[in-house]
Amino acid sequence: MAGKTKKKGTSLSELLRTLYLHDLEFCMLMSPDEEDPPVFTKDQIISVLEKDAGERSAWELTGLCSFYSTLDALLEKKILNDRTEVFVIQKEDSGILPVSSIREREEGKEPPEGEDRPSWWGAPVPFVSWKKGALLSNGAAEELLGGAEVKKGRGPEFVRELEDGRCLLFRRIHPSVYFVEDVSEDLAKAREMAWWAAAGRAFAAALEERGGAAERVDKPAALPGDGAVEFLRCSWDGEDLGYLRVDHGNKA
């Protein structure tokens, strides 16, 4: 690999010096286990160093930074182009590469379109793969996707929302193959639960502002005669979850 070779345990201070020395703005952590290697900016590394992390390993950046991007994401946003040089950190050999060379190396890891697919690819179960960024689907996946184009996500699992509103979960089950599952109903339920949780918090906050209070109890108690307190039965999908004790305060 072209460029200055770094030792295996590159520290963040050493990494920043290298970026300044070669007038580079980006570095990438390329690991055989990482399908979409993270990319960090020089400014992100400077921000981490301000927290006295100079001697930490460059491989700890994913945990030290609150966010990071991928090569595809930066290319899509036109922040990078094929001529941009990036400092690529690997376990054995690190150095400077143009984005075009990095993309060629990554595409070389993708399976060819033919016989190298697993023998069970044609099973009546939705499987997909990607070759040079293009989606490849077996028969079951084609039926599920309905012709929708899906971009590959980061990590072993990711969710994509289609134009028709359906949400699909892609779970990696093989180095190059993902199982596809429609999780629209599960996500809709999760969103509904989140909405009602937010509504409950808003109700409790408004009640407190008026001098009242709300708390969760297992069973209702005897009610005072002034109507200032009431118990609301709470249930979800037919399951009793307890009661909400609502104290309206002084209703007079």
Coordinates of C-alpha atoms in Angstrom, one line a residue:
M1 CA 0.0 0.0 0.0
A2 CA 1.3 3.4 -0.9
G3 CA 2.1 6.0 1.8
K4 CA 3.7 5.8 5.2
T5 CA 3.2 2.6 7.0
K6 CA 2.1 2.7 10.6
K7 CA 2.6 0.3 13.4
K8 CA -0.2 -1.8 14.6
G9 CA -0.9 0.1 17.7
T10 CA -1.4 3.6 16.2
S11 CA -2.3 6.1 18.9
L12 CA -4.7 9.0 18.2
S13 CA -1.8 11.5 18.6
E14 CA 0.2 9.6 16.0
L15 CA -2.8 9.5 13.7
L16 CA -3.4 13.2 13.9
R17 CA 0.3 14.0 13.2
T18 CA 0.1 11.7 10.1
L19 CA -3.0 13.5 8.8
Y20 CA -1.4 16.9 9.2
L21 CA 1.9 15.7 7.7
H22 CA 0.2 14.5 4.6
D23 CA -2.5 17.2 4.5
L24 CA -5.3 14.6 4.8
E25 CA -8.8 15.3 6.2
F26 CA -10.1 11.7 6.6
C27 CA -9.1 8.4 8.0
M28 CA -10.8 5.0 7.8
L29 CA -10.6 2.0 10.1
M30 CA -10.6 -1.1 7.9
S31 CA -11.1 -4.4 9.6
P32 CA -11.8 -7.8 8.0
D33 CA -14.8 -8.1 10.3
E34 CA -16.3 -4.7 9.4
E35 CA -18.5 -4.7 6.3
D36 CA -18.8 -0.9 6.2
P37 CA -15.6 0.6 7.6
P38 CA -16.1 3.8 9.6
V39 CA -14.6 7.0 8.4
F40 CA -13.6 9.9 10.7
T41 CA -12.6 13.5 10.0
K42 CA -9.5 15.3 11.3
D43 CA -11.8 17.6 13.3
Q44 CA -13.4 14.6 15.1
I45 CA -10.0 13.3 16.1
I46 CA -9.0 16.8 17.4
S47 CA -12.2 16.8 19.4
V48 CA -11.4 13.5 21.0
L49 CA -7.8 14.6 21.8
E50 CA -9.2 17.6 23.7
K51 CA -10.5 15.0 26.2
D52 CA -7.0 13.8 26.9
A53 CA -7.3 10.7 24.8
G54 CA -4.1 11.1 22.8
E55 CA -2.6 7.8 23.9
R56 CA -5.7 5.8 23.1
S57 CA -5.6 3.5 20.2
A58 CA -7.0 4.7 16.9
W59 CA -9.2 1.5 16.9
E60 CA -11.1 3.0 19.8
L61 CA -12.5 5.9 17.7
T62 CA -15.9 4.2 17.2
G63 CA -16.4 4.3 20.9
L64 CA -14.9 7.7 21.5
C65 CA -16.8 9.6 18.8
S66 CA -20.6 10.2 19.1
F67 CA -21.0 9.5 15.4
Y68 CA -19.2 8.5 12.3
S69 CA -19.8 8.1 8.6
T70 CA -19.1 5.5 6.0
L71 CA -17.5 5.8 2.6
D72 CA -20.7 5.3 0.7
A73 CA -22.5 8.0 2.8
L74 CA -19.7 10.5 2.2
L75 CA -19.7 9.8 -1.5
E76 CA -23.4 10.1 -1.7
K77 CA -23.3 13.5 0.0
K78 CA -20.4 14.5 -2.4
I79 CA -18.1 15.2 0.6
L80 CA -15.7 12.7 -1.0
N81 CA -14.9 11.8 -4.6
D82 CA -12.8 9.0 -6.2
R83 CA -9.7 11.2 -6.1
T84 CA -9.9 12.1 -2.4
E85 CA -7.0 10.5 -0.5
V86 CA -7.8 8.8 2.8
F87 CA -5.5 7.4 5.5
V88 CA -6.5 3.8 5.9
I89 CA -5.7 2.0 9.2
Q90 CA -5.4 -1.8 9.1
K91 CA -4.1 -4.3 11.6
E92 CA -1.1 -5.2 9.5
D93 CA -0.4 -2.4 7.1
S94 CA -1.7 1.2 7.0
G95 CA -1.3 4.0 4.5
I96 CA -2.7 6.5 2.1
L97 CA -5.2 5.4 -0.6
P98 CA -7.5 7.3 -3.0
V99 CA -11.1 6.5 -2.6
S100 CA -11.2 4.8 -6.0
S101 CA -8.7 2.2 -4.8
I102 CA -10.6 1.6 -1.6
R103 CA -13.8 1.0 -3.5
E104 CA -12.1 -1.5 -5.8
R105 CA -10.8 -3.4 -2.8
E106 CA -14.3 -3.4 -1.2
E107 CA -16.0 -4.5 -4.4
G108 CA -13.6 -7.3 -4.7
K109 CA -15.0 -8.8 -1.4
E110 CA -18.5 -9.0 -2.9
P111 CA -19.7 -12.3 -4.3
P112 CA -20.0 -12.9 -8.0
E113 CA -23.5 -13.1 -9.4
G114 CA -23.3 -16.8 -10.2
E115 CA -22.2 -20.0 -8.7
D116 CA -20.6 -18.6 -5.5
R117 CA -23.9 -17.9 -4.0
P118 CA -24.8 -20.4 -1.2
S119 CA -26.6 -23.5 -2.3
W120 CA -29.7 -22.5 -0.4
W121 CA -30.1 -19.2 -2.2
G122 CA -33.1 -20.5 -4.2
A123 CA -35.1 -21.6 -1.1
P124 CA -38.6 -20.1 -0.7
V125 CA -37.3 -17.6 1.9
P126 CA -36.4 -14.0 1.1
F127 CA -32.7 -13.6 0.7
V128 CA -30.8 -10.6 -0.8
S129 CA -27.2 -9.7 -1.5
W130 CA -25.4 -6.7 -3.1
K131 CA -22.9 -6.7 -5.9
K132 CA -21.1 -3.4 -6.6
G133 CA -23.9 -1.6 -4.8
A134 CA -26.7 -3.2 -6.9
L135 CA -29.4 -5.3 -5.1
L136 CA -29.6 -9.0 -5.9
S137 CA -32.7 -10.8 -4.8
N138 CA -33.9 -14.4 -4.9
G139 CA -37.5 -15.2 -6.0
A140 CA -39.1 -14.8 -2.5
A141 CA -37.3 -11.5 -1.9
E142 CA -38.4 -10.1 -5.3
E143 CA -42.0 -10.9 -4.4
L144 CA -41.6 -9.3 -0.9
L145 CA -39.8 -6.2 -2.2
G146 CA -42.2 -5.6 -5.1
G147 CA -39.5 -4.1 -7.3
A148 CA -38.3 -1.6 -4.7
E149 CA -34.6 -0.7 -4.8
V150 CA -32.9 -0.9 -1.4
K151 CA -29.5 0.5 -0.5
K152 CA -27.2 -1.7 1.7
G153 CA -27.1 -0.5 5.3
R154 CA -24.3 -0.6 7.9
G155 CA -23.8 -3.4 10.2
P156 CA -25.3 -6.9 10.5
E157 CA -28.8 -5.6 10.8
F158 CA -30.6 -2.6 9.4
V159 CA -34.1 -1.4 8.6
R160 CA -35.4 0.2 5.5
E161 CA -38.7 1.9 5.0
L162 CA -40.1 1.5 1.5
E163 CA -42.1 4.1 -0.5
D164 CA -45.3 2.2 0.2
G165 CA -44.8 2.6 4.0
R166 CA -43.6 -0.9 4.8
C167 CA -40.6 -1.4 7.0
L168 CA -38.2 -4.3 6.2
L169 CA -35.5 -5.7 8.5
F170 CA -32.4 -7.0 6.8
R171 CA -30.4 -9.4 9.0
R172 CA -27.0 -10.8 7.8
I173 CA -27.0 -14.6 8.0
H174 CA -24.0 -15.3 5.7
P175 CA -20.9 -13.2 4.8
S176 CA -22.8 -12.0 1.7
V177 CA -26.4 -12.8 2.3
Y178 CA -29.2 -11.1 4.2
F179 CA -32.5 -12.5 5.3
V180 CA -35.4 -10.0 4.8
E181 CA -38.4 -9.7 7.1
D182 CA -41.4 -7.4 7.1
V183 CA -41.5 -5.8 10.5
S184 CA -44.0 -3.1 9.6
E185 CA -46.6 -4.3 12.2
D186 CA -44.0 -4.6 15.0
L187 CA -42.6 -1.1 14.3
A188 CA -46.1 0.3 14.1
K189 CA -46.9 -1.1 17.6
A190 CA -43.6 0.2 18.9
R191 CA -44.4 3.7 17.6
E192 CA -47.9 3.6 19.0
M193 CA -46.5 2.6 22.4
A194 CA -43.9 5.4 22.2
W195 CA -46.7 7.8 21.3
W196 CA -48.9 6.8 24.3
A197 CA -45.8 6.9 26.6
A198 CA -45.2 10.5 25.4
A199 CA -48.9 11.4 25.8
G200 CA -48.8 10.0 29.3
R201 CA -45.8 12.1 30.2
A202 CA -47.4 15.2 28.7
F203 CA -50.6 14.5 30.7
A204 CA -48.6 14.1 34.0
A205 CA -46.6 17.2 33.4
A206 CA -49.7 19.3 32.7
L207 CA -51.4 17.9 35.8
E208 CA -48.4 18.8 37.9
E209 CA -48.4 22.3 36.6
R210 CA -52.0 22.7 37.8
G211 CA -51.0 21.4 41.3
G212 CA -52.1 17.8 40.7
A213 CA -50.1 14.5 40.5
A214 CA -50.2 11.1 38.8
E215 CA -48.7 7.9 40.0
R216 CA -48.8 4.2 39.1
V217 CA -50.5 1.9 41.6
D218 CA -51.4 -1.8 41.6
K219 CA -54.9 -1.5 43.0
P220 CA -57.4 1.3 43.5
A221 CA -58.0 2.6 47.0
A222 CA -61.0 4.2 48.6
L223 CA -61.9 7.5 47.0
P224 CA -62.4 10.7 48.9
G225 CA -65.8 12.3 48.4
D226 CA -64.6 15.5 46.9
G227 CA -63.8 13.9 43.5
A228 CA -60.2 15.2 43.6
V229 CA -58.8 11.7 43.1
E230 CA -59.7 9.1 40.6
F231 CA -58.2 5.8 39.5
L232 CA -57.8 5.0 35.8
R233 CA -57.5 1.4 34.8
C234 CA -54.5 0.8 32.4
S235 CA -54.3 -2.1 29.9
W236 CA -52.5 -2.9 26.7
D237 CA -53.6 -5.6 24.1
G238 CA -56.0 -6.9 26.7
E239 CA -53.4 -7.2 29.5
D240 CA -54.1 -5.3 32.7
L241 CA -51.0 -3.2 33.7
G242 CA -52.4 -1.6 36.9
Y243 CA -54.0 1.7 37.6
L244 CA -53.1 5.4 37.3
R245 CA -53.9 7.3 40.4
V246 CA -54.8 10.9 39.3
D247 CA -54.9 13.5 42.0
H248 CA -56.4 16.7 40.5
G249 CA -55.5 18.7 43.6
N250 CA -57.9 21.2 45.0
K251 CA -60.8 21.2 42.5
A252 CA -62.7 23.9 44.3

